[in-house]
Amino acid sequence: MTGSALGLPVAVPSTALFTDRYELTMLQAALRSGAARRHSVFEVFTRRLPEGRRYGVVGGIGRVLDAVENFRFDADVLGFLSRENVVDRATLDWLADFRFTGDIHGYPEGEVYFPGSPILQVEGTFGEAVLLETLILSILNHDSAIAAAASRMAVAAGDRPLIEMGARRTHELAAVAAARAAYVGGFSTTSDLAAGFRYGIPTVGTSAHAFTLLHDTERDAFTAQVDALGAGTTLLVDTYDLTEAVHTAVEIAGPELGAVRIDSGDLLLLAHRVRQQLDALGAKNTKIVVTSDLDEYAIASLAAAPVDAYGVGTSLVTGSGHPTCSMVYKLVARARHDANGPDSPLVPVAKKSLGGKASIGGRKWAARRLDESGVAEAEVIGTGPVPDELADRQLLVPLVLGGEVVAREPLDAARTRHVQARAGLPLSATQLSRGEPVLPTEFV
Amino acid sequence: MTGSALGLPVAVPSTALFTDRYELTMLQAALRSGAARRHSVFEVFTRRLPEGRRYGVVGGIGRVLDAVENFRFDADVLGFLSRENVVDRATLDWLADFRFTGDIHGYPEGEVYFPGSPILQVEGTFGEAVLLETLILSILNHDSAIAAAASRMAVAAGDRPLIEMGARRTHELAAVAAARAAYVGGFSTTSDLAAGFRYGIPTVGTSAHAFTLLHDTERDAFTAQVDALGAGTTLLVDTYDLTEAVHTAVEIAGPELGAVRIDSGDLLLLAHRVRQQLDALGAKNTKIVVTSDLDEYAIASLAAAPVDAYGVGTSLVTGSGHPTCSMVYKLVARARHDANGPDSPLVPVAKKSLGGKASIGGRKWAARRLDESGVAEAEVIGTGPVPDELADRQLLVPLVLGGEVVAREPLDAARTRHVQARAGLPLSATQLSRGEPVLPTEFV
């Protein structure tokens, strides 16, 4: 499998090693005891949202589907496991034939979630389901953190486009996933070429201070850029004197100048000043792009400023203070016996509460109950039969059935779904201030 | 190039797309203006440490070397850039032949750094050096953040080993880099098999609550695990009743039981209680491993507890509150003319200060000045000749010369270097409390 076959900047011959060692040793022990064959249900959920957040955003489902499909143990991987004595021969033989043949249901990507929401349910034999813990959590914990931050920024930005520019602030491949999650959460474009290559997200770019400093004068730099890229380009105007730069920029590119970027200083003040200057120079359609450590609060504070687009980096790719979610992957039900099938009765299981780490056992359904006006009022989660009135508000959808992915979708579908899901929440969901989850979770 | 050829769980056919679009459009404009040929020096530095931190730790240098070596534009990549009109034909032709032929000097991996330290210097034509900005920053910003957190945790843990267990809390490939950086910073082992595969870091594992819950009784689960993995295994004892579990564990495994893991509750209290119980049962050599949202403060608070090893996840891989560094990649000097060589006189360049984003132009040297007792007292940075008394305290070493990597080293070398570098700092470096950088930076 080559990079281009997967459309990736990196080929992924296998995702099987994105796994904690204990998953394989548990497998070995369970194969030996026979319990590896027990039909099991694992659930991904989180006990809490990041402090002060009103809702979570499910990110990474599409990546989970790719990762599960590529979860195979090839000769290189098996050689490593053997050499390092990670597991015994019987387990290696079992892994050599491995492919996930179970079912995965989950919240679709872009959906919102709350504490206790059963975001993903992985069902199969213990042996096959236990192996996916780390990989699934890595993807969901990372991507959902970015998607949630992106969503808040999108709320703050309103109709103005958001540009993802954070690649340099996070691991080079996390950056690609971050650009993807940001797009789901409401960003429009990314600076990251790998994200454009892999996910078709529109890529954009401006210019760096280095380009201006490279040339003998700012005028030379602007001329070079406009010559090469046309008047529609975005010129960076804060390397030396802002007013002079804006003047030079319009002189060189004409009033058709696409945009100017301001990357430092008091953006609120400077945006007003630059807008006035551009207008006075006749460049009424020249846009203003601002960057410089923006987060959702800084974006909100610029709502009244004449800003046309925001470029966001650090704060986005670090989840705006919450770079990971606290999703866990817990066994919630399993068969009574080692010989059993998907239809065997299951025993709900849960760890005893100690220090707040309680879980609720059993395979769950989840629904979002609406009030009379159609606004969501509760996340309802249950293990028994679904009440009639919630039958058409079910949140879990089939993602993988019998090992086959059944829910591939374009990234835009997740992006649209997120806008709709957020719009269905009470208005206070979009307050940036700290608060409680906007919906209570009810277990029935 | 296959995954195993690079020893990676994922093959990296090219790192060239881990690049922001503007680097390529700047290249196009500079090729057109001729300035792309100007000899240039870019510098990686940070204006500040994360708030309250006493020192930074250079992580990721080894990964930078791999990434620069693999920075090539193959047909797939060029096809994408052409299809998306990222750059023009002349630029695509230039990129088709691209390989970095310049020099890179830098702080070696594991070294400590301070605000203004010239952590990396990339020198070559503007065209070749500008392209590496995002990739280099992604790696250094991520890996150094993890290495710094790891170092603080290692200080807090003293002689007790630290186990990296954070894969599930970060992007699946960021996790591999995080395990590597944690090892540099002082961790001993990782749970992440991919990190073992790629970097040879020793992997370890215990067991999850799921394994206990899978079986009909805790006794069945412990028996299965000991049967499969031997008495030296680590049993997780907090699924139901801790005291009962410890009793059962020793009954089944005997006093040779390797370790027990406690993953919830008041770890200080429980560690004491479990130690007493283990000793009373004759399992005096059975170790106690604690996990559960540990950070450097929690580790420090357990210093007096009978704990033998710490497993750390979330806090480590998110940089303990600082998931990225604020390293930037700035042009600091460039030739006067478009036709020039490495020996042409360079013009120091720097952006005008606006909102604190000032830089200091010029190619720099850096040295750590010691006091009479041999303890570091200042990070001295200059652009002129090196003072004689600092000649043998130079921090920058050659990493890449004429495009060839000259500084590959085993990961253990970086790990050892970090211990030595930290030991050379004033004692207050290892205080966990918030404070100023432990060395002042002097520009001469």
Coordinates of C-alpha atoms in Angstrom, one line a residue, chain A residues 2 16 42 50-51 58 110 113 138 151 160 163 172 181 184 187 203 224 298 301 322-323 368 379 381 399 408 427 438:
Chain A
T2 CA 1.6 3.3 -1.0
A16 CA -1.7 -2.4 14.6
F42 CA -16.7 -1.9 24.9
P50 CA -13.3 19.9 29.9
E51 CA -13.9 22.4 32.7
V58 CA -17.2 14.2 18.1
G110 CA -19.6 16.3 14.0
Y113 CA -21.8 14.9 23.1
S138 CA -5.9 8.2 20.4
S151 CA -16.5 24.9 17.1
R160 CA -16.2 35.3 8.9
I163 CA -8.0 29.6 8.5
E172 CA 3.5 17.0 12.0
A181 CA -11.0 18.2 12.8
V184 CA -15.4 19.5 10.9
F187 CA -12.9 26.2 9.8
T203 CA -5.4 25.2 1.3
A224 CA 8.1 40.2 -6.2
A298 CA -9.6 37.1 20.9
S301 CA -13.2 40.6 20.8
H322 CA -7.8 21.3 26.5
P323 CA -5.6 19.4 24.2
R368 CA -31.5 13.6 22.6
E379 CA -29.1 13.6 26.7
I381 CA -29.1 7.2 28.0
L399 CA -20.4 2.5 11.5
R408 CA -18.1 6.4 5.0
L427 CA -28.8 29.1 23.1
V438 CA -25.7 22.7 28.3

